[in-house]
Amino acid sequence: LGDWTAREIEFLNNWLLLSAKPAVYLVNCSKKDYIRKKNKFLPKIFEWVQANGGAPIIPFSGVFENEYAELAEEEREAWVKEQGADSALPKIITTGFKAIHLIYFFTAGADEVKCWQIRKASKAPQAAGTIHTDFERGFICAEVMHYDELHELGNEQAVKAAGKYRQEGKNYTVADGDIIFFKFNVTASGKK
């Protein structure tokens, strides 16, 4: 969040200042330049961006991305191998999320998994509040495992057996990729 406090950011957000917004520079190259990863303007663009505050620069090709998007899912891998380059879209998305300080966390039940977006450095009760305000108000604890641990170990029981499944309290800062089960109890109707 830079050098601004959360309160200052909240105040400044009311003004919607374009100059206060994070930037990511997307440089649209020809398909040929994108595949060979060379463009005569990229060094000049890089110099300008560094001289004017610095920000991520992502070269991509609109033509390449359009052709990629029109392919059937099963044709994409062979086409990417043939072209010698992959889609820049995943990098654009993750870089954009990082630039605006957002992270993902997941909730999972027997029949569904949901992905939620929150601001980086959010505490567990605030993350619970993105699902429902009652979750934040009646927050008890969060049972947490990380996606990478689940992926590595295969299932929730294996994560628990490895001691990587943990209970966290109100001061827990949610990490990108956490899988969370929130425990809460709301007995009153809240503020009157």
mmCIF file with all atom_site columns, C-alpha atoms in Angstrom:
data_model
loop_
_atom_site.group_PDB
_atom_site.id
_atom_site.type_symbol
_atom_site.label_atom_id
_atom_site.label_alt_id
_atom_site.label_comp_id
_atom_site.label_asym_id
_atom_site.label_entity_id
_atom_site.label_seq_id
_atom_site.pdbx_PDB_ins_code
_atom_site.Cartn_x
_atom_site.Cartn_y
_atom_site.Cartn_z
_atom_site.occupancy
_atom_site.B_iso_or_equiv
_atom_site.pdbx_formal_charge
_atom_site.auth_seq_id
_atom_site.auth_comp_id
_atom_site.auth_asym_id
_atom_site.auth_atom_id
_atom_site.pdbx_PDB_model_num
ATOM 1   C CA . LEU A 1 1   ? 0.000   0.000   0.000   1.00 0.00 ? 1   LEU A CA 1
ATOM 2   C CA . GLY A 1 2   ? 3.006   2.273   -0.268  1.00 0.00 ? 2   GLY A CA 1
ATOM 3   C CA . ASP A 1 3   ? 3.600   5.050   2.266   1.00 0.00 ? 3   ASP A CA 1
ATOM 4   C CA . TRP A 1 4   ? -0.097  5.805   2.781   1.00 0.00 ? 4   TRP A CA 1
ATOM 5   C CA . THR A 1 5   ? -2.052  4.687   5.815   1.00 0.00 ? 5   THR A CA 1
ATOM 6   C CA . ALA A 1 6   ? -5.366  2.887   5.279   1.00 0.00 ? 6   ALA A CA 1
ATOM 7   C CA . ARG A 1 7   ? -7.205  5.986   6.528   1.00 0.00 ? 7   ARG A CA 1
ATOM 8   C CA . GLU A 1 8   ? -5.360  8.267   4.083   1.00 0.00 ? 8   GLU A CA 1
ATOM 9   C CA . ILE A 1 9   ? -6.087  5.882   1.201   1.00 0.00 ? 9   ILE A CA 1
ATOM 10  C CA . GLU A 1 10  ? -9.758  5.814   2.129   1.00 0.00 ? 10  GLU A CA 1
ATOM 11  C CA . PHE A 1 11  ? -9.838  9.649   2.124   1.00 0.00 ? 11  PHE A CA 1
ATOM 12  C CA . LEU A 1 12  ? -7.980  9.942   -1.191  1.00 0.00 ? 12  LEU A CA 1
ATOM 13  C CA . ASN A 1 13  ? -10.192 7.315   -2.849  1.00 0.00 ? 13  ASN A CA 1
ATOM 14  C CA . ASN A 1 14  ? -13.140 9.694   -2.456  1.00 0.00 ? 14  ASN A CA 1
ATOM 15  C CA . TRP A 1 15  ? -11.432 12.057  -4.916  1.00 0.00 ? 15  TRP A CA 1
ATOM 16  C CA . LEU A 1 16  ? -10.810 9.373   -7.589  1.00 0.00 ? 16  LEU A CA 1
ATOM 17  C CA . LEU A 1 17  ? -7.469  10.895  -8.546  1.00 0.00 ? 17  LEU A CA 1
ATOM 18  C CA . LEU A 1 18  ? -6.145  9.242   -11.688 1.00 0.00 ? 18  LEU A CA 1
ATOM 19  C CA . SER A 1 19  ? -2.575  10.130  -10.708 1.00 0.00 ? 19  SER A CA 1
ATOM 20  C CA . ALA A 1 20  ? -3.016  8.155   -7.473  1.00 0.00 ? 20  ALA A CA 1
ATOM 21  C CA . LYS A 1 21  ? -3.930  4.966   -9.314  1.00 0.00 ? 21  LYS A CA 1
ATOM 22  C CA . PRO A 1 22  ? -1.293  2.274   -9.852  1.00 0.00 ? 22  PRO A CA 1
ATOM 23  C CA . ALA A 1 23  ? -0.199  1.772   -13.444 1.00 0.00 ? 23  ALA A CA 1
ATOM 24  C CA . VAL A 1 24  ? 0.688   -1.245  -15.539 1.00 0.00 ? 24  VAL A CA 1
ATOM 25  C CA . TYR A 1 25  ? 1.924   -0.514  -19.042 1.00 0.00 ? 25  TYR A CA 1
ATOM 26  C CA . LEU A 1 26  ? 0.782   -2.920  -21.767 1.00 0.00 ? 26  LEU A CA 1
ATOM 27  C CA . VAL A 1 27  ? 2.808   -2.574  -24.956 1.00 0.00 ? 27  VAL A CA 1
ATOM 28  C CA . ASN A 1 28  ? 0.998   -3.943  -27.993 1.00 0.00 ? 28  ASN A CA 1
ATOM 29  C CA . CYS A 1 29  ? 3.583   -5.374  -30.385 1.00 0.00 ? 29  CYS A CA 1
ATOM 30  C CA . SER A 1 30  ? 3.200   -7.036  -33.738 1.00 0.00 ? 30  SER A CA 1
ATOM 31  C CA . LYS A 1 31  ? 2.738   -10.794 -33.595 1.00 0.00 ? 31  LYS A CA 1
ATOM 32  C CA . LYS A 1 32  ? 6.197   -11.257 -35.103 1.00 0.00 ? 32  LYS A CA 1
ATOM 33  C CA . ASP A 1 33  ? 7.864   -8.990  -32.503 1.00 0.00 ? 33  ASP A CA 1
ATOM 34  C CA . TYR A 1 34  ? 5.970   -10.639 -29.650 1.00 0.00 ? 34  TYR A CA 1
ATOM 35  C CA . ILE A 1 35  ? 7.023   -14.145 -30.687 1.00 0.00 ? 35  ILE A CA 1
ATOM 36  C CA . ARG A 1 36  ? 10.680  -13.197 -31.114 1.00 0.00 ? 36  ARG A CA 1
ATOM 37  C CA . LYS A 1 37  ? 10.542  -11.060 -27.924 1.00 0.00 ? 37  LYS A CA 1
ATOM 38  C CA . LYS A 1 38  ? 12.119  -8.049  -29.602 1.00 0.00 ? 38  LYS A CA 1
ATOM 39  C CA . ASN A 1 39  ? 10.778  -4.627  -30.497 1.00 0.00 ? 39  ASN A CA 1
ATOM 40  C CA . LYS A 1 40  ? 12.790  -1.509  -31.288 1.00 0.00 ? 40  LYS A CA 1
ATOM 41  C CA . PHE A 1 41  ? 10.530  0.693   -29.136 1.00 0.00 ? 41  PHE A CA 1
ATOM 42  C CA . LEU A 1 42  ? 10.654  -1.397  -25.933 1.00 0.00 ? 42  LEU A CA 1
ATOM 43  C CA . PRO A 1 43  ? 13.974  0.043   -24.632 1.00 0.00 ? 43  PRO A CA 1
ATOM 44  C CA . LYS A 1 44  ? 12.712  3.619   -25.177 1.00 0.00 ? 44  LYS A CA 1
ATOM 45  C CA . ILE A 1 45  ? 9.403   2.821   -23.493 1.00 0.00 ? 45  ILE A CA 1
ATOM 46  C CA . PHE A 1 46  ? 11.280  1.184   -20.599 1.00 0.00 ? 46  PHE A CA 1
ATOM 47  C CA . GLU A 1 47  ? 13.476  4.287   -20.155 1.00 0.00 ? 47  GLU A CA 1
ATOM 48  C CA . TRP A 1 48  ? 10.434  6.592   -20.148 1.00 0.00 ? 48  TRP A CA 1
ATOM 49  C CA . VAL A 1 49  ? 8.521   4.477   -17.637 1.00 0.00 ? 49  VAL A CA 1
ATOM 50  C CA . GLN A 1 50  ? 11.536  4.281   -15.293 1.00 0.00 ? 50  GLN A CA 1
ATOM 51  C CA . ALA A 1 51  ? 12.015  8.065   -15.532 1.00 0.00 ? 51  ALA A CA 1
ATOM 52  C CA . ASN A 1 52  ? 8.328   8.674   -14.764 1.00 0.00 ? 52  ASN A CA 1
ATOM 53  C CA . GLY A 1 53  ? 7.707   6.673   -11.625 1.00 0.00 ? 53  GLY A CA 1
ATOM 54  C CA . GLY A 1 54  ? 8.426   3.143   -12.789 1.00 0.00 ? 54  GLY A CA 1
ATOM 55  C CA . ALA A 1 55  ? 5.772   0.480   -13.173 1.00 0.00 ? 55  ALA A CA 1
ATOM 56  C CA . PRO A 1 56  ? 5.468   -2.995  -14.677 1.00 0.00 ? 56  PRO A CA 1
ATOM 57  C CA . ILE A 1 57  ? 5.690   -3.197  -18.473 1.00 0.00 ? 57  ILE A CA 1
ATOM 58  C CA . ILE A 1 58  ? 4.149   -6.169  -20.270 1.00 0.00 ? 58  ILE A CA 1
ATOM 59  C CA . PRO A 1 59  ? 4.657   -6.636  -24.007 1.00 0.00 ? 59  PRO A CA 1
ATOM 60  C CA . PHE A 1 60  ? 1.824   -8.525  -25.712 1.00 0.00 ? 60  PHE A CA 1
ATOM 61  C CA . SER A 1 61  ? 0.291   -8.884  -29.155 1.00 0.00 ? 61  SER A CA 1
ATOM 62  C CA . GLY A 1 62  ? -3.403  -8.239  -29.688 1.00 0.00 ? 62  GLY A CA 1
ATOM 63  C CA . VAL A 1 63  ? -3.264  -10.285 -32.889 1.00 0.00 ? 63  VAL A CA 1
ATOM 64  C CA . PHE A 1 64  ? -1.588  -13.205 -31.098 1.00 0.00 ? 64  PHE A CA 1
ATOM 65  C CA . GLU A 1 65  ? -4.090  -13.053 -28.213 1.00 0.00 ? 65  GLU A CA 1
ATOM 66  C CA . ASN A 1 66  ? -7.041  -12.949 -30.619 1.00 0.00 ? 66  ASN A CA 1
ATOM 67  C CA . GLU A 1 67  ? -5.798  -15.985 -32.537 1.00 0.00 ? 67  GLU A CA 1
ATOM 68  C CA . TYR A 1 68  ? -5.147  -17.805 -29.241 1.00 0.00 ? 68  TYR A CA 1
ATOM 69  C CA . ALA A 1 69  ? -8.646  -17.010 -27.942 1.00 0.00 ? 69  ALA A CA 1
ATOM 70  C CA . GLU A 1 70  ? -10.318 -18.318 -31.104 1.00 0.00 ? 70  GLU A CA 1
ATOM 71  C CA . LEU A 1 71  ? -8.661  -21.738 -30.783 1.00 0.00 ? 71  LEU A CA 1
ATOM 72  C CA . ALA A 1 72  ? -10.438 -24.668 -29.157 1.00 0.00 ? 72  ALA A CA 1
ATOM 73  C CA . GLU A 1 73  ? -8.995  -25.579 -25.753 1.00 0.00 ? 73  GLU A CA 1
ATOM 74  C CA . GLU A 1 74  ? -7.462  -28.818 -27.047 1.00 0.00 ? 74  GLU A CA 1
ATOM 75  C CA . GLU A 1 75  ? -5.704  -27.023 -29.956 1.00 0.00 ? 75  GLU A CA 1
ATOM 76  C CA . ARG A 1 76  ? -3.987  -24.358 -27.855 1.00 0.00 ? 76  ARG A CA 1
ATOM 77  C CA . GLU A 1 77  ? -1.054  -26.369 -26.497 1.00 0.00 ? 77  GLU A CA 1
ATOM 78  C CA . ALA A 1 78  ? 0.103   -27.489 -29.962 1.00 0.00 ? 78  ALA A CA 1
ATOM 79  C CA . TRP A 1 79  ? -0.402  -23.973 -31.389 1.00 0.00 ? 79  TRP A CA 1
ATOM 80  C CA . VAL A 1 80  ? 1.620   -22.380 -28.583 1.00 0.00 ? 80  VAL A CA 1
ATOM 81  C CA . LYS A 1 81  ? 4.443   -24.875 -29.164 1.00 0.00 ? 81  LYS A CA 1
ATOM 82  C CA . GLU A 1 82  ? 4.347   -24.164 -32.908 1.00 0.00 ? 82  GLU A CA 1
ATOM 83  C CA . GLN A 1 83  ? 4.395   -20.369 -32.376 1.00 0.00 ? 83  GLN A CA 1
ATOM 84  C CA . GLY A 1 84  ? 7.146   -20.481 -29.761 1.00 0.00 ? 84  GLY A CA 1
ATOM 85  C CA . ALA A 1 85  ? 5.270   -18.116 -27.425 1.00 0.00 ? 85  ALA A CA 1
ATOM 86  C CA . ASP A 1 86  ? 2.401   -18.317 -24.946 1.00 0.00 ? 86  ASP A CA 1
ATOM 87  C CA . SER A 1 87  ? -0.480  -16.007 -24.101 1.00 0.00 ? 87  SER A CA 1
ATOM 88  C CA . ALA A 1 88  ? 0.409   -12.954 -22.010 1.00 0.00 ? 88  ALA A CA 1
ATOM 89  C CA . LEU A 1 89  ? -3.083  -12.831 -20.506 1.00 0.00 ? 89  LEU A CA 1
ATOM 90  C CA . PRO A 1 90  ? -2.251  -14.743 -17.268 1.00 0.00 ? 90  PRO A CA 1
ATOM 91  C CA . LYS A 1 91  ? 0.685   -12.387 -16.636 1.00 0.00 ? 91  LYS A CA 1
ATOM 92  C CA . ILE A 1 92  ? -1.480  -9.343  -17.366 1.00 0.00 ? 92  ILE A CA 1
ATOM 93  C CA . ILE A 1 93  ? -4.124  -10.534 -14.891 1.00 0.00 ? 93  ILE A CA 1
ATOM 94  C CA . THR A 1 94  ? -1.724  -11.410 -12.053 1.00 0.00 ? 94  THR A CA 1
ATOM 95  C CA . THR A 1 95  ? 0.295   -8.211  -12.524 1.00 0.00 ? 95  THR A CA 1
ATOM 96  C CA . GLY A 1 96  ? -2.903  -6.152  -12.512 1.00 0.00 ? 96  GLY A CA 1
ATOM 97  C CA . PHE A 1 97  ? -4.096  -7.826  -9.313  1.00 0.00 ? 97  PHE A CA 1
ATOM 98  C CA . LYS A 1 98  ? -0.766  -7.149  -7.620  1.00 0.00 ? 98  LYS A CA 1
ATOM 99  C CA . ALA A 1 99  ? -0.763  -3.527  -8.785  1.00 0.00 ? 99  ALA A CA 1
ATOM 100 C CA . ILE A 1 100 ? -4.117  -2.832  -7.137  1.00 0.00 ? 100 ILE A CA 1
ATOM 101 C CA . HIS A 1 101 ? -3.178  -4.832  -4.030  1.00 0.00 ? 101 HIS A CA 1
ATOM 102 C CA . LEU A 1 102 ? -5.720  -7.630  -4.378  1.00 0.00 ? 102 LEU A CA 1
ATOM 103 C CA . ILE A 1 103 ? -5.308  -11.283 -3.424  1.00 0.00 ? 103 ILE A CA 1
ATOM 104 C CA . TYR A 1 104 ? -7.457  -14.394 -3.699  1.00 0.00 ? 104 TYR A CA 1
ATOM 105 C CA . PHE A 1 105 ? -8.712  -16.724 -1.029  1.00 0.00 ? 105 PHE A CA 1
ATOM 106 C CA . PHE A 1 106 ? -10.954 -19.752 -1.428  1.00 0.00 ? 106 PHE A CA 1
ATOM 107 C CA . THR A 1 107 ? -13.838 -21.339 0.421   1.00 0.00 ? 107 THR A CA 1
ATOM 108 C CA . ALA A 1 108 ? -14.800 -24.929 -0.287  1.00 0.00 ? 108 ALA A CA 1
ATOM 109 C CA . GLY A 1 109 ? -17.714 -27.167 0.478   1.00 0.00 ? 109 GLY A CA 1
ATOM 110 C CA . ALA A 1 110 ? -18.649 -30.693 -0.538  1.00 0.00 ? 110 ALA A CA 1
ATOM 111 C CA . ASP A 1 111 ? -20.073 -29.561 -3.881  1.00 0.00 ? 111 ASP A CA 1
ATOM 112 C CA . GLU A 1 112 ? -18.385 -26.242 -4.729  1.00 0.00 ? 112 GLU A CA 1
ATOM 113 C CA . VAL A 1 113 ? -15.298 -24.092 -4.459  1.00 0.00 ? 113 VAL A CA 1
ATOM 114 C CA . LYS A 1 114 ? -15.536 -20.304 -4.511  1.00 0.00 ? 114 LYS A CA 1
ATOM 115 C CA . CYS A 1 115 ? -12.835 -17.737 -5.090  1.00 0.00 ? 115 CYS A CA 1
ATOM 116 C CA . TRP A 1 116 ? -13.012 -14.395 -3.292  1.00 0.00 ? 116 TRP A CA 1
ATOM 117 C CA . GLN A 1 117 ? -10.967 -11.249 -3.842  1.00 0.00 ? 117 GLN A CA 1
ATOM 118 C CA . ILE A 1 118 ? -9.827  -9.041  -0.974  1.00 0.00 ? 118 ILE A CA 1
ATOM 119 C CA . ARG A 1 119 ? -7.275  -6.316  -0.385  1.00 0.00 ? 119 ARG A CA 1
ATOM 120 C CA . LYS A 1 120 ? -3.789  -7.487  0.490   1.00 0.00 ? 120 LYS A CA 1
ATOM 121 C CA . ALA A 1 121 ? -3.113  -7.321  4.264   1.00 0.00 ? 121 ALA A CA 1
ATOM 122 C CA . SER A 1 122 ? -6.795  -7.943  5.151   1.00 0.00 ? 122 SER A CA 1
ATOM 123 C CA . LYS A 1 123 ? -7.425  -9.685  8.450   1.00 0.00 ? 123 LYS A CA 1
ATOM 124 C CA . ALA A 1 124 ? -9.505  -12.867 8.687   1.00 0.00 ? 124 ALA A CA 1
ATOM 125 C CA . PRO A 1 125 ? -12.696 -11.168 9.959   1.00 0.00 ? 125 PRO A CA 1
ATOM 126 C CA . GLN A 1 126 ? -12.671 -8.722  7.026   1.00 0.00 ? 126 GLN A CA 1
ATOM 127 C CA . ALA A 1 127 ? -12.169 -11.609 4.606   1.00 0.00 ? 127 ALA A CA 1
ATOM 128 C CA . ALA A 1 128 ? -15.124 -13.375 6.210   1.00 0.00 ? 128 ALA A CA 1
ATOM 129 C CA . GLY A 1 129 ? -17.128 -10.187 5.763   1.00 0.00 ? 129 GLY A CA 1
ATOM 130 C CA . THR A 1 130 ? -16.696 -10.359 1.981   1.00 0.00 ? 130 THR A CA 1
ATOM 131 C CA . ILE A 1 131 ? -18.794 -13.527 2.065   1.00 0.00 ? 131 ILE A CA 1
ATOM 132 C CA . HIS A 1 132 ? -21.472 -12.120 4.384   1.00 0.00 ? 132 HIS A CA 1
ATOM 133 C CA . THR A 1 133 ? -21.506 -9.345  6.972   1.00 0.00 ? 133 THR A CA 1
ATOM 134 C CA . ASP A 1 134 ? -22.733 -11.817 9.612   1.00 0.00 ? 134 ASP A CA 1
ATOM 135 C CA . PHE A 1 135 ? -19.509 -13.799 9.122   1.00 0.00 ? 135 PHE A CA 1
ATOM 136 C CA . GLU A 1 136 ? -17.465 -10.744 10.098  1.00 0.00 ? 136 GLU A CA 1
ATOM 137 C CA . ARG A 1 137 ? -19.731 -9.711  12.949  1.00 0.00 ? 137 ARG A CA 1
ATOM 138 C CA . GLY A 1 138 ? -19.834 -13.166 14.527  1.00 0.00 ? 138 GLY A CA 1
ATOM 139 C CA . PHE A 1 139 ? -16.286 -14.246 13.635  1.00 0.00 ? 139 PHE A CA 1
ATOM 140 C CA . ILE A 1 140 ? -14.854 -16.914 15.940  1.00 0.00 ? 140 ILE A CA 1
ATOM 141 C CA . CYS A 1 141 ? -11.885 -18.307 14.015  1.00 0.00 ? 141 CYS A CA 1
ATOM 142 C CA . ALA A 1 142 ? -10.644 -19.322 10.597  1.00 0.00 ? 142 ALA A CA 1
ATOM 143 C CA . GLU A 1 143 ? -9.467  -22.828 9.749   1.00 0.00 ? 143 GLU A CA 1
ATOM 144 C CA . VAL A 1 144 ? -6.768  -22.314 7.143   1.00 0.00 ? 144 VAL A CA 1
ATOM 145 C CA . MET A 1 145 ? -4.675  -24.315 4.715   1.00 0.00 ? 145 MET A CA 1
ATOM 146 C CA . HIS A 1 146 ? -2.809  -22.956 1.728   1.00 0.00 ? 146 HIS A CA 1
ATOM 147 C CA . TYR A 1 147 ? -3.593  -24.021 -1.837  1.00 0.00 ? 147 TYR A CA 1
ATOM 148 C CA . ASP A 1 148 ? 0.032   -25.032 -2.508  1.00 0.00 ? 148 ASP A CA 1
ATOM 149 C CA . GLU A 1 149 ? -0.023  -27.381 0.511   1.00 0.00 ? 149 GLU A CA 1
ATOM 150 C CA . LEU A 1 150 ? -3.324  -28.928 -0.590  1.00 0.00 ? 150 LEU A CA 1
ATOM 151 C CA . HIS A 1 151 ? -2.031  -29.350 -4.135  1.00 0.00 ? 151 HIS A CA 1
ATOM 152 C CA . GLU A 1 152 ? 1.206   -30.941 -2.903  1.00 0.00 ? 152 GLU A CA 1
ATOM 153 C CA . LEU A 1 153 ? -0.408  -33.303 -0.385  1.00 0.00 ? 153 LEU A CA 1
ATOM 154 C CA . GLY A 1 154 ? -3.524  -34.194 -2.389  1.00 0.00 ? 154 GLY A CA 1
ATOM 155 C CA . ASN A 1 155 ? -6.436  -33.778 0.023   1.00 0.00 ? 155 ASN A CA 1
ATOM 156 C CA . GLU A 1 156 ? -7.596  -32.090 3.215   1.00 0.00 ? 156 GLU A CA 1
ATOM 157 C CA . GLN A 1 157 ? -6.961  -35.143 5.406   1.00 0.00 ? 157 GLN A CA 1
ATOM 158 C CA . ALA A 1 158 ? -3.336  -35.314 4.244   1.00 0.00 ? 158 ALA A CA 1
ATOM 159 C CA . VAL A 1 159 ? -2.895  -31.587 4.976   1.00 0.00 ? 159 VAL A CA 1
ATOM 160 C CA . LYS A 1 160 ? -4.262  -32.148 8.495   1.00 0.00 ? 160 LYS A CA 1
ATOM 161 C CA . ALA A 1 161 ? -2.044  -35.217 8.990   1.00 0.00 ? 161 ALA A CA 1
ATOM 162 C CA . ALA A 1 162 ? 0.998   -33.164 7.963   1.00 0.00 ? 162 ALA A CA 1
ATOM 163 C CA . GLY A 1 163 ? 0.127   -30.529 10.568  1.00 0.00 ? 163 GLY A CA 1
ATOM 164 C CA . LYS A 1 164 ? -0.409  -27.817 7.950   1.00 0.00 ? 164 LYS A CA 1
ATOM 165 C CA . TYR A 1 165 ? -4.102  -27.230 8.700   1.00 0.00 ? 165 TYR A CA 1
ATOM 166 C CA . ARG A 1 166 ? -4.373  -24.579 11.369  1.00 0.00 ? 166 ARG A CA 1
ATOM 167 C CA . GLN A 1 167 ? -6.809  -22.400 13.295  1.00 0.00 ? 167 GLN A CA 1
ATOM 168 C CA . GLU A 1 168 ? -6.239  -18.662 13.153  1.00 0.00 ? 168 GLU A CA 1
ATOM 169 C CA . GLY A 1 169 ? -7.810  -15.809 15.101  1.00 0.00 ? 169 GLY A CA 1
ATOM 170 C CA . LYS A 1 170 ? -8.918  -12.241 14.448  1.00 0.00 ? 170 LYS A CA 1
ATOM 171 C CA . ASN A 1 171 ? -5.370  -10.959 13.908  1.00 0.00 ? 171 ASN A CA 1
ATOM 172 C CA . TYR A 1 172 ? -4.526  -13.434 11.140  1.00 0.00 ? 172 TYR A CA 1
ATOM 173 C CA . THR A 1 173 ? -3.545  -11.718 7.901   1.00 0.00 ? 173 THR A CA 1
ATOM 174 C CA . VAL A 1 174 ? -5.004  -13.685 4.999   1.00 0.00 ? 174 VAL A CA 1
ATOM 175 C CA . ALA A 1 175 ? -2.391  -14.873 2.492   1.00 0.00 ? 175 ALA A CA 1
ATOM 176 C CA . ASP A 1 176 ? -2.864  -15.135 -1.258  1.00 0.00 ? 176 ASP A CA 1
ATOM 177 C CA . GLY A 1 177 ? -4.111  -18.650 -2.020  1.00 0.00 ? 177 GLY A CA 1
ATOM 178 C CA . ASP A 1 178 ? -5.448  -19.499 1.444   1.00 0.00 ? 178 ASP A CA 1
ATOM 179 C CA . ILE A 1 179 ? -8.344  -21.960 1.644   1.00 0.00 ? 179 ILE A CA 1
ATOM 180 C CA . ILE A 1 180 ? -10.458 -20.934 4.612   1.00 0.00 ? 180 ILE A CA 1
ATOM 181 C CA . PHE A 1 181 ? -13.339 -22.372 6.592   1.00 0.00 ? 181 PHE A CA 1
ATOM 182 C CA . PHE A 1 182 ? -14.810 -19.629 8.782   1.00 0.00 ? 182 PHE A CA 1
ATOM 183 C CA . LYS A 1 183 ? -16.402 -20.393 12.121  1.00 0.00 ? 183 LYS A CA 1
ATOM 184 C CA . PHE A 1 184 ? -18.852 -17.770 13.309  1.00 0.00 ? 184 PHE A CA 1
ATOM 185 C CA . ASN A 1 185 ? -21.796 -17.328 15.663  1.00 0.00 ? 185 ASN A CA 1
ATOM 186 C CA . VAL A 1 186 ? -24.350 -14.560 15.379  1.00 0.00 ? 186 VAL A CA 1
ATOM 187 C CA . THR A 1 187 ? -26.896 -14.543 18.175  1.00 0.00 ? 187 THR A CA 1
ATOM 188 C CA . ALA A 1 188 ? -28.119 -10.956 18.121  1.00 0.00 ? 188 ALA A CA 1
ATOM 189 C CA . SER A 1 189 ? -29.400 -8.847  15.251  1.00 0.00 ? 189 SER A CA 1
ATOM 190 C CA . GLY A 1 190 ? -26.455 -6.478  15.472  1.00 0.00 ? 190 GLY A CA 1
ATOM 191 C CA . LYS A 1 191 ? -26.554 -2.722  16.089  1.00 0.00 ? 191 LYS A CA 1
ATOM 192 C CA . LYS A 1 192 ? -29.929 -1.149  16.769  1.00 0.00 ? 192 LYS A CA 1
#
